[in-house]
């Protein structure tokens, strides 16, 4: 199994993302399709070249998995149990973008006719810049170099396929601890999605003092958790006075997707 680590995938927070000094990806980095077995969907994303010279990128697929401890795995497409990479058709493998123009890249998702499928499946389409002097370049650049160090820029576009309204997320509270820094104090929660459908987990902690009065509600940045993956959520408690609290932890995935836990915090 071929795993590639150390690449940080970005979720959709903006509508334009830098690929290199010259190329941007428009339209977001996450695409979601909800289908019934046997159905087909099409998707499109746009690559824009801001430079005065033509720019080339290559497109390829990988599986994608991550853990709360920071490990991110990119395996060959179709290896993971919940990979949809083999359902996706993507052409062409390389794209040359004319100066200051954009190119639309289209893909097709064909869900298999398999009634045992349930929940969410996902993978990544990688968009990677190709230098003019690279052996991979189709532009026939002059002065090709045989040896050297070349910096590569790439981004991952996440493609999610849900099987109708089947499946559901389920949250396991793996661990909780207080972490003190020089100027900060965080409640760190490791959560795992043990269910079969992805969830956008918004996590809050409401603290209560010994009298039962609420002293405030504090929140972490939300994260997307696919089935089997885990994430680390940090809640800043630097402003909370030193004492013992009861904390109610709420994971809100929207709608009826609510998960809770009670913990005791000793802040000193």
PDB file of C-alpha atoms in Angstrom:
ATOM      1  CA  UNK A   1       0.000   0.000   0.000  1.00  0.00           C
ATOM      2  CA  UNK A   2       1.498   3.330  -1.068  1.00  0.00           C
ATOM      3  CA  UNK A   3       0.862   6.111   1.455  1.00  0.00           C
ATOM      4  CA  UNK A   4       1.947   9.713   1.084  1.00  0.00           C
ATOM      5  CA  UNK A   5       2.045  11.910   4.172  1.00  0.00           C
ATOM      6  CA  UNK A   6       2.697  15.504   5.073  1.00  0.00           C
ATOM      7  CA  UNK A   7       0.242  17.229   2.739  1.00  0.00           C
ATOM      8  CA  UNK A   8      -2.337  19.411   4.442  1.00  0.00           C
ATOM      9  CA  UNK A   9      -5.722  19.401   2.733  1.00  0.00           C
ATOM     10  CA  UNK A  10      -7.837  22.528   2.892  1.00  0.00           C
ATOM     11  CA  UNK A  11     -11.603  22.636   3.467  1.00  0.00           C
ATOM     12  CA  UNK A  12     -13.826  25.075   1.636  1.00  0.00           C
ATOM     13  CA  UNK A  13     -13.633  28.379   3.461  1.00  0.00           C
ATOM     14  CA  UNK A  14     -13.106  30.716   0.500  1.00  0.00           C
ATOM     15  CA  UNK A  15     -14.029  30.615  -3.162  1.00  0.00           C
ATOM     16  CA  UNK A  16     -10.507  31.224  -4.541  1.00  0.00           C
ATOM     17  CA  UNK A  17      -7.401  29.294  -3.407  1.00  0.00           C
ATOM     18  CA  UNK A  18      -3.775  29.722  -4.558  1.00  0.00           C
ATOM     19  CA  UNK A  19      -2.213  26.762  -6.395  1.00  0.00           C
ATOM     20  CA  UNK A  20       1.047  28.507  -7.267  1.00  0.00           C
ATOM     21  CA  UNK A  21       2.078  32.041  -8.018  1.00  0.00           C
ATOM     22  CA  UNK A  22      -0.016  31.928 -11.177  1.00  0.00           C
ATOM     23  CA  UNK A  23      -2.906  29.444 -10.844  1.00  0.00           C
ATOM     24  CA  UNK A  24      -5.978  29.614  -8.622  1.00  0.00           C
ATOM     25  CA  UNK A  25      -8.779  27.110  -8.078  1.00  0.00           C
ATOM     26  CA  UNK A  26     -12.210  28.689  -8.268  1.00  0.00           C
ATOM     27  CA  UNK A  27     -15.467  27.249  -7.008  1.00  0.00           C
ATOM     28  CA  UNK A  28     -14.317  25.533  -3.824  1.00  0.00           C
ATOM     29  CA  UNK A  29     -12.302  22.514  -2.775  1.00  0.00           C
ATOM     30  CA  UNK A  30     -15.144  20.232  -1.683  1.00  0.00           C
ATOM     31  CA  UNK A  31     -17.927  18.810  -3.865  1.00  0.00           C
ATOM     32  CA  UNK A  32     -20.768  16.687  -2.535  1.00  0.00           C
ATOM     33  CA  UNK A  33     -23.164  14.465  -4.497  1.00  0.00           C
ATOM     34  CA  UNK A  34     -26.095  12.518  -3.068  1.00  0.00           C
ATOM     35  CA  UNK A  35     -27.101   9.619  -5.314  1.00  0.00           C
ATOM     36  CA  UNK A  36     -29.001   6.356  -5.346  1.00  0.00           C
ATOM     37  CA  UNK A  37     -27.143   3.186  -6.404  1.00  0.00           C
ATOM     38  CA  UNK A  38     -26.719   3.210 -10.184  1.00  0.00           C
ATOM     39  CA  UNK A  39     -27.128   6.972 -10.560  1.00  0.00           C
ATOM     40  CA  UNK A  40     -24.632   9.375 -12.150  1.00  0.00           C
ATOM     41  CA  UNK A  41     -23.628  12.938 -11.306  1.00  0.00           C
ATOM     42  CA  UNK A  42     -21.348  15.453 -12.982  1.00  0.00           C
ATOM     43  CA  UNK A  43     -19.151  18.060 -11.352  1.00  0.00           C
ATOM     44  CA  UNK A  44     -16.955  20.904 -12.554  1.00  0.00           C
ATOM     45  CA  UNK A  45     -14.277  23.121 -11.062  1.00  0.00           C
ATOM     46  CA  UNK A  46     -12.397  26.009 -12.639  1.00  0.00           C
ATOM     47  CA  UNK A  47      -8.662  26.707 -12.848  1.00  0.00           C
ATOM     48  CA  UNK A  48      -7.631  30.311 -13.514  1.00  0.00           C
ATOM     49  CA  UNK A  49      -4.205  31.437 -14.731  1.00  0.00           C
ATOM     50  CA  UNK A  50      -3.283  34.920 -13.493  1.00  0.00           C
ATOM     51  CA  UNK A  51       0.076  34.927 -15.302  1.00  0.00           C
ATOM     52  CA  UNK A  52       1.124  36.273 -18.695  1.00  0.00           C
ATOM     53  CA  UNK A  53       2.467  32.828 -19.643  1.00  0.00           C
ATOM     54  CA  UNK A  54       0.605  29.566 -20.140  1.00  0.00           C
ATOM     55  CA  UNK A  55       0.578  27.347 -17.045  1.00  0.00           C
ATOM     56  CA  UNK A  56       0.281  23.563 -16.928  1.00  0.00           C
ATOM     57  CA  UNK A  57      -1.242  21.407 -14.187  1.00  0.00           C
ATOM     58  CA  UNK A  58      -1.685  17.669 -13.864  1.00  0.00           C
ATOM     59  CA  UNK A  59      -4.748  15.984 -12.377  1.00  0.00           C
ATOM     60  CA  UNK A  60      -4.809  12.664 -10.568  1.00  0.00           C
ATOM     61  CA  UNK A  61      -6.744  10.855  -7.834  1.00  0.00           C
ATOM     62  CA  UNK A  62      -5.861   9.630  -4.356  1.00  0.00           C
ATOM     63  CA  UNK A  63      -7.646   8.241  -1.346  1.00  0.00           C
ATOM     64  CA  UNK A  64      -7.658  10.438   1.761  1.00  0.00           C
ATOM     65  CA  UNK A  65      -7.719   9.609   5.477  1.00  0.00           C
ATOM     66  CA  UNK A  66      -6.712  11.474   8.627  1.00  0.00           C
ATOM     67  CA  UNK A  67      -6.321  11.088  12.381  1.00  0.00           C
ATOM     68  CA  UNK A  68      -6.618  13.359  15.402  1.00  0.00           C
ATOM     69  CA  UNK A  69      -2.866  13.145  16.041  1.00  0.00           C
ATOM     70  CA  UNK A  70      -2.204  14.987  12.785  1.00  0.00           C
ATOM     71  CA  UNK A  71      -1.430  12.072  10.493  1.00  0.00           C
ATOM     72  CA  UNK A  72      -2.820  12.512   6.980  1.00  0.00           C
ATOM     73  CA  UNK A  73      -2.658   9.600   4.556  1.00  0.00           C
ATOM     74  CA  UNK A  74      -2.913   9.733   0.775  1.00  0.00           C
ATOM     75  CA  UNK A  75      -3.066   6.225  -0.651  1.00  0.00           C
ATOM     76  CA  UNK A  76      -3.503   4.929  -4.168  1.00  0.00           C
ATOM     77  CA  UNK A  77      -7.080   5.492  -5.396  1.00  0.00           C
ATOM     78  CA  UNK A  78      -9.626   2.839  -4.492  1.00  0.00           C
ATOM     79  CA  UNK A  79      -7.717   1.157  -1.653  1.00  0.00           C
ATOM     80  CA  UNK A  80      -9.746   2.436   1.286  1.00  0.00           C
ATOM     81  CA  UNK A  81     -13.003   0.711   2.184  1.00  0.00           C
ATOM     82  CA  UNK A  82     -15.004   3.912   1.724  1.00  0.00           C
ATOM     83  CA  UNK A  83     -13.181   5.241  -1.311  1.00  0.00           C
ATOM     84  CA  UNK A  84     -15.277   6.458  -4.239  1.00  0.00           C
ATOM     85  CA  UNK A  85     -12.212   7.031  -6.440  1.00  0.00           C
ATOM     86  CA  UNK A  86     -13.072   4.189  -8.808  1.00  0.00           C
ATOM     87  CA  UNK A  87     -16.517   5.702  -9.328  1.00  0.00           C
ATOM     88  CA  UNK A  88     -14.997   8.922 -10.691  1.00  0.00           C
ATOM     89  CA  UNK A  89     -14.000   9.536 -14.309  1.00  0.00           C
ATOM     90  CA  UNK A  90     -11.618  12.452 -14.797  1.00  0.00           C
ATOM     91  CA  UNK A  91     -10.132  13.633 -18.095  1.00  0.00           C
ATOM     92  CA  UNK A  92      -7.739  14.851 -19.329  1.00  0.00           C
ATOM     93  CA  UNK A  93      -4.773  14.044 -17.039  1.00  0.00           C
ATOM     94  CA  UNK A  94      -3.061  17.368 -17.820  1.00  0.00           C
ATOM     95  CA  UNK A  95      -4.404  20.829 -18.581  1.00  0.00           C
ATOM     96  CA  UNK A  96      -2.594  23.801 -20.118  1.00  0.00           C
ATOM     97  CA  UNK A  97      -4.223  27.070 -19.064  1.00  0.00           C
ATOM     98  CA  UNK A  98      -3.734  29.993 -21.481  1.00  0.00           C
ATOM     99  CA  UNK A  99      -2.444  33.315 -20.108  1.00  0.00           C
ATOM    100  CA  UNK A 100      -5.007  35.112 -17.934  1.00  0.00           C
ATOM    101  CA  UNK A 101      -7.725  32.660 -18.888  1.00  0.00           C
ATOM    102  CA  UNK A 102      -9.584  29.883 -17.108  1.00  0.00           C
ATOM    103  CA  UNK A 103     -10.217  26.242 -17.919  1.00  0.00           C
ATOM    104  CA  UNK A 104     -13.110  24.189 -16.598  1.00  0.00           C
ATOM    105  CA  UNK A 105     -12.337  20.641 -15.501  1.00  0.00           C
ATOM    106  CA  UNK A 106     -15.251  18.216 -15.529  1.00  0.00           C
ATOM    107  CA  UNK A 107     -15.630  14.884 -13.803  1.00  0.00           C
ATOM    108  CA  UNK A 108     -18.340  12.216 -13.612  1.00  0.00           C
ATOM    109  CA  UNK A 109     -19.365  10.133 -10.592  1.00  0.00           C
ATOM    110  CA  UNK A 110     -21.048   6.793 -11.366  1.00  0.00           C
ATOM    111  CA  UNK A 111     -22.324   5.087  -8.209  1.00  0.00           C
ATOM    112  CA  UNK A 112     -22.358   1.289  -8.605  1.00  0.00           C
ATOM    113  CA  UNK A 113     -25.652  -0.577  -8.675  1.00  0.00           C
ATOM    114  CA  UNK A 114     -25.045  -2.037  -5.217  1.00  0.00           C
ATOM    115  CA  UNK A 115     -27.821  -1.947  -2.638  1.00  0.00           C
ATOM    116  CA  UNK A 116     -25.404  -2.771   0.191  1.00  0.00           C
ATOM    117  CA  UNK A 117     -23.797   0.681  -0.077  1.00  0.00           C
ATOM    118  CA  UNK A 118     -24.574   2.935   2.887  1.00  0.00           C
ATOM    119  CA  UNK A 119     -23.565   6.373   4.101  1.00  0.00           C
ATOM    120  CA  UNK A 120     -20.683   8.455   2.734  1.00  0.00           C
ATOM    121  CA  UNK A 121     -17.781   7.644   0.405  1.00  0.00           C
ATOM    122  CA  UNK A 122     -15.013  10.037  -0.588  1.00  0.00           C
ATOM    123  CA  UNK A 123     -11.648  10.584  -2.278  1.00  0.00           C
ATOM    124  CA  UNK A 124      -9.527  13.412  -3.672  1.00  0.00           C
ATOM    125  CA  UNK A 125      -8.713  14.902  -7.041  1.00  0.00           C
ATOM    126  CA  UNK A 126      -5.212  16.358  -6.856  1.00  0.00           C
ATOM    127  CA  UNK A 127      -4.340  19.485  -8.832  1.00  0.00           C
ATOM    128  CA  UNK A 128      -0.566  19.868  -9.126  1.00  0.00           C
ATOM    129  CA  UNK A 129       1.489  22.468 -10.939  1.00  0.00           C
ATOM    130  CA  UNK A 130       3.910  21.309 -13.643  1.00  0.00           C
ATOM    131  CA  UNK A 131       7.007  23.450 -14.203  1.00  0.00           C
ATOM    132  CA  UNK A 132       7.957  24.367 -17.767  1.00  0.00           C
ATOM    133  CA  UNK A 133      11.295  22.560 -17.368  1.00  0.00           C
ATOM    134  CA  UNK A 134       9.763  19.442 -15.822  1.00  0.00           C
ATOM    135  CA  UNK A 135      10.092  16.131 -17.702  1.00  0.00           C
ATOM    136  CA  UNK A 136       6.317  15.827 -17.211  1.00  0.00           C
ATOM    137  CA  UNK A 137       5.606  19.028 -19.102  1.00  0.00           C
ATOM    138  CA  UNK A 138       3.795  18.735 -22.431  1.00  0.00           C
ATOM    139  CA  UNK A 139       4.800  22.267 -23.457  1.00  0.00           C
ATOM    140  CA  UNK A 140       8.268  21.300 -24.677  1.00  0.00           C
ATOM    141  CA  UNK A 141      10.119  23.954 -22.707  1.00  0.00           C
ATOM    142  CA  UNK A 142      13.709  24.736 -23.624  1.00  0.00           C
ATOM    143  CA  UNK A 143      16.631  24.253 -21.294  1.00  0.00           C
ATOM    144  CA  UNK A 144      15.287  21.133 -19.596  1.00  0.00           C
ATOM    145  CA  UNK A 145      17.277  20.275 -16.481  1.00  0.00           C
ATOM    146  CA  UNK A 146      18.276  16.739 -15.654  1.00  0.00           C
ATOM    147  CA  UNK A 147      19.057  17.206 -11.977  1.00  0.00           C
ATOM    148  CA  UNK A 148      17.886  19.670  -9.390  1.00  0.00           C
ATOM    149  CA  UNK A 149      15.368  20.443  -6.685  1.00  0.00           C
ATOM    150  CA  UNK A 150      11.919  21.515  -7.808  1.00  0.00           C
ATOM    151  CA  UNK A 151       9.240  22.860  -5.472  1.00  0.00           C
ATOM    152  CA  UNK A 152       5.815  21.373  -6.178  1.00  0.00           C
ATOM    153  CA  UNK A 153       2.505  23.062  -5.363  1.00  0.00           C
ATOM    154  CA  UNK A 154      -0.634  20.979  -5.112  1.00  0.00           C
ATOM    155  CA  UNK A 155      -4.140  21.091  -3.701  1.00  0.00           C
ATOM    156  CA  UNK A 156      -6.694  18.396  -3.035  1.00  0.00           C
ATOM    157  CA  UNK A 157     -10.307  18.670  -4.136  1.00  0.00           C
ATOM    158  CA  UNK A 158     -12.498  16.452  -1.971  1.00  0.00           C
ATOM    159  CA  UNK A 159     -15.335  14.637  -3.745  1.00  0.00           C
ATOM    160  CA  UNK A 160     -17.993  13.185  -1.422  1.00  0.00           C
ATOM    161  CA  UNK A 161     -20.728  10.771  -2.494  1.00  0.00           C
ATOM    162  CA  UNK A 162     -23.643  10.059  -0.167  1.00  0.00           C
ATOM    163  CA  UNK A 163     -25.916   7.070  -0.724  1.00  0.00           C
ATOM    164  CA  UNK A 164     -29.307   8.761  -0.529  1.00  0.00           C
ATOM    165  CA  UNK A 165     -30.249   9.479   3.085  1.00  0.00           C
ATOM    166  CA  UNK A 166     -28.737   6.225   4.356  1.00  0.00           C
ATOM    167  CA  UNK A 167     -26.260   5.949   7.190  1.00  0.00           C
ATOM    168  CA  UNK A 168     -25.599   8.257  10.110  1.00  0.00           C
ATOM    169  CA  UNK A 169     -22.588   9.711  11.900  1.00  0.00           C
ATOM    170  CA  UNK A 170     -21.699   8.548  15.390  1.00  0.00           C
ATOM    171  CA  UNK A 171     -19.216  10.330  17.619  1.00  0.00           C
ATOM    172  CA  UNK A 172     -16.812   8.630  20.016  1.00  0.00           C
ATOM    173  CA  UNK A 173     -15.200  10.870  22.625  1.00  0.00           C
ATOM    174  CA  UNK A 174     -11.700   9.390  22.466  1.00  0.00           C
ATOM    175  CA  UNK A 175      -9.900  11.691  24.902  1.00  0.00           C
ATOM    176  CA  UNK A 176     -10.008  15.053  26.677  1.00  0.00           C
ATOM    177  CA  UNK A 177      -7.267  16.996  28.415  1.00  0.00           C
ATOM    178  CA  UNK A 178      -6.197  20.492  29.423  1.00  0.00           C
ATOM    179  CA  UNK A 179      -3.092  21.793  27.693  1.00  0.00           C
ATOM    180  CA  UNK A 180      -1.309  24.812  29.139  1.00  0.00           C
ATOM    181  CA  UNK A 181       0.888  27.066  27.058  1.00  0.00           C
ATOM    182  CA  UNK A 182       2.813  30.185  27.922  1.00  0.00           C
ATOM    183  CA  UNK A 183      -0.125  32.471  27.203  1.00  0.00           C
ATOM    184  CA  UNK A 184      -2.965  30.035  26.569  1.00  0.00           C
ATOM    185  CA  UNK A 185      -4.933  27.215  28.106  1.00  0.00           C
ATOM    186  CA  UNK A 186      -6.878  24.860  25.848  1.00  0.00           C
ATOM    187  CA  UNK A 187      -9.318  22.047  26.365  1.00  0.00           C
ATOM    188  CA  UNK A 188      -8.227  19.508  23.752  1.00  0.00           C
ATOM    189  CA  UNK A 189     -10.778  16.927  22.592  1.00  0.00           C
ATOM    190  CA  UNK A 190     -10.063  14.023  20.246  1.00  0.00           C
ATOM    191  CA  UNK A 191     -13.260  12.838  18.545  1.00  0.00           C
ATOM    192  CA  UNK A 192     -13.795   9.956  16.122  1.00  0.00           C
ATOM    193  CA  UNK A 193     -16.661   9.394  13.712  1.00  0.00           C
ATOM    194  CA  UNK A 194     -17.494   5.708  14.157  1.00  0.00           C
ATOM    195  CA  UNK A 195     -20.643   5.986  12.036  1.00  0.00           C
ATOM    196  CA  UNK A 196     -21.211   5.573   8.316  1.00  0.00           C
ATOM    197  CA  UNK A 197     -21.922   9.147   7.174  1.00  0.00           C
ATOM    198  CA  UNK A 198     -19.756  12.266   7.307  1.00  0.00           C
ATOM    199  CA  UNK A 199     -20.441  15.084   9.747  1.00  0.00           C
ATOM    200  CA  UNK A 200     -19.412  18.715  10.065  1.00  0.00           C
ATOM    201  CA  UNK A 201     -18.750  18.704  13.786  1.00  0.00           C
ATOM    202  CA  UNK A 202     -19.250  21.994  15.621  1.00  0.00           C
ATOM    203  CA  UNK A 203     -18.019  21.480  19.193  1.00  0.00           C
ATOM    204  CA  UNK A 204     -18.877  23.621  22.220  1.00  0.00           C
ATOM    205  CA  UNK A 205     -18.122  23.318  25.927  1.00  0.00           C
ATOM    206  CA  UNK A 206     -20.423  24.924  28.494  1.00  0.00           C
ATOM    207  CA  UNK A 207     -18.839  25.238  31.934  1.00  0.00           C
ATOM    208  CA  UNK A 208     -20.704  25.206  35.252  1.00  0.00           C
ATOM    209  CA  UNK A 209     -19.292  26.168  38.645  1.00  0.00           C
ATOM    210  CA  UNK A 210     -19.905  24.398  41.963  1.00  0.00           C
ATOM    211  CA  UNK A 211     -23.247  26.194  42.386  1.00  0.00           C
ATOM    212  CA  UNK A 212     -24.486  24.941  39.020  1.00  0.00           C
ATOM    213  CA  UNK A 213     -24.326  28.346  37.378  1.00  0.00           C
ATOM    214  CA  UNK A 214     -23.066  28.612  33.827  1.00  0.00           C
ATOM    215  CA  UNK A 215     -19.821  30.549  33.506  1.00  0.00           C
ATOM    216  CA  UNK A 216     -19.833  30.569  29.734  1.00  0.00           C
ATOM    217  CA  UNK A 217     -19.982  28.632  26.508  1.00  0.00           C
ATOM    218  CA  UNK A 218     -16.795  28.143  24.525  1.00  0.00           C
ATOM    219  CA  UNK A 219     -16.328  26.725  21.046  1.00  0.00           C
ATOM    220  CA  UNK A 220     -13.761  25.085  18.792  1.00  0.00           C
ATOM    221  CA  UNK A 221     -13.317  25.540  15.075  1.00  0.00           C
ATOM    222  CA  UNK A 222     -15.609  23.054  13.274  1.00  0.00           C
ATOM    223  CA  UNK A 223     -14.095  20.115  11.400  1.00  0.00           C
ATOM    224  CA  UNK A 224     -15.382  17.645   8.836  1.00  0.00           C
ATOM    225  CA  UNK A 225     -15.146  14.032  10.024  1.00  0.00           C
ATOM    226  CA  UNK A 226     -15.596  11.207   7.539  1.00  0.00           C
ATOM    227  CA  UNK A 227     -16.488   7.690   8.739  1.00  0.00           C
ATOM    228  CA  UNK A 228     -13.520   6.229  10.598  1.00  0.00           C
ATOM    229  CA  UNK A 229     -11.551   9.480  10.708  1.00  0.00           C
ATOM    230  CA  UNK A 230     -10.825  11.483  13.843  1.00  0.00           C
ATOM    231  CA  UNK A 231     -10.108  15.121  14.587  1.00  0.00           C
ATOM    232  CA  UNK A 232      -8.588  17.246  17.319  1.00  0.00           C
ATOM    233  CA  UNK A 233     -10.700  20.116  18.613  1.00  0.00           C
ATOM    234  CA  UNK A 234      -9.143  22.904  20.703  1.00  0.00           C
ATOM    235  CA  UNK A 235     -11.265  25.134  22.921  1.00  0.00           C
ATOM    236  CA  UNK A 236      -9.596  28.218  24.393  1.00  0.00           C
ATOM    237  CA  UNK A 237     -10.267  28.489  28.143  1.00  0.00           C
ATOM    238  CA  UNK A 238      -7.621  31.124  28.889  1.00  0.00           C
ATOM    239  CA  UNK A 239     -10.209  33.537  30.276  1.00  0.00           C
ATOM    240  CA  UNK A 240     -11.714  31.040  32.751  1.00  0.00           C
ATOM    241  CA  UNK A 241     -10.709  31.520  36.442  1.00  0.00           C
ATOM    242  CA  UNK A 242      -8.891  28.715  38.249  1.00  0.00           C
ATOM    243  CA  UNK A 243     -11.295  26.303  39.943  1.00  0.00           C
ATOM    244  CA  UNK A 244     -13.167  23.039  39.335  1.00  0.00           C
ATOM    245  CA  UNK A 245     -15.958  22.938  36.755  1.00  0.00           C
ATOM    246  CA  UNK A 246     -18.441  20.550  35.271  1.00  0.00           C
ATOM    247  CA  UNK A 247     -18.324  20.810  31.490  1.00  0.00           C
ATOM    248  CA  UNK A 248     -21.013  19.718  29.069  1.00  0.00           C
ATOM    249  CA  UNK A 249     -19.492  18.966  25.671  1.00  0.00           C
ATOM    250  CA  UNK A 250     -21.871  19.207  22.708  1.00  0.00           C
ATOM    251  CA  UNK A 251     -21.082  18.047  19.183  1.00  0.00           C
ATOM    252  CA  UNK A 252     -23.600  19.551  16.753  1.00  0.00           C
ATOM    253  CA  UNK A 253     -23.692  18.176  13.223  1.00  0.00           C
ATOM    254  CA  UNK A 254     -26.818  20.078  12.263  1.00  0.00           C
ATOM    255  CA  UNK A 255     -30.443  18.974  12.493  1.00  0.00           C
ATOM    256  CA  UNK A 256     -30.866  15.962  14.747  1.00  0.00           C
ATOM    257  CA  UNK A 257     -27.151  15.086  14.748  1.00  0.00           C
ATOM    258  CA  UNK A 258     -26.324  15.930  18.372  1.00  0.00           C
ATOM    259  CA  UNK A 259     -23.842  14.153  20.646  1.00  0.00           C
ATOM    260  CA  UNK A 260     -22.944  15.057  24.217  1.00  0.00           C
ATOM    261  CA  UNK A 261     -20.651  14.180  27.089  1.00  0.00           C
ATOM    262  CA  UNK A 262     -20.031  15.431  30.634  1.00  0.00           C
ATOM    263  CA  UNK A 263     -16.525  15.873  32.020  1.00  0.00           C
ATOM    264  CA  UNK A 264     -14.944  17.450  35.101  1.00  0.00           C
ATOM    265  CA  UNK A 265     -12.306  20.122  34.575  1.00  0.00           C
ATOM    266  CA  UNK A 266      -9.810  21.139  37.241  1.00  0.00           C
ATOM    267  CA  UNK A 267      -8.247  24.430  36.187  1.00  0.00           C
ATOM    268  CA  UNK A 268      -5.347  25.489  38.370  1.00  0.00           C
TER     269      UNK A 268
END
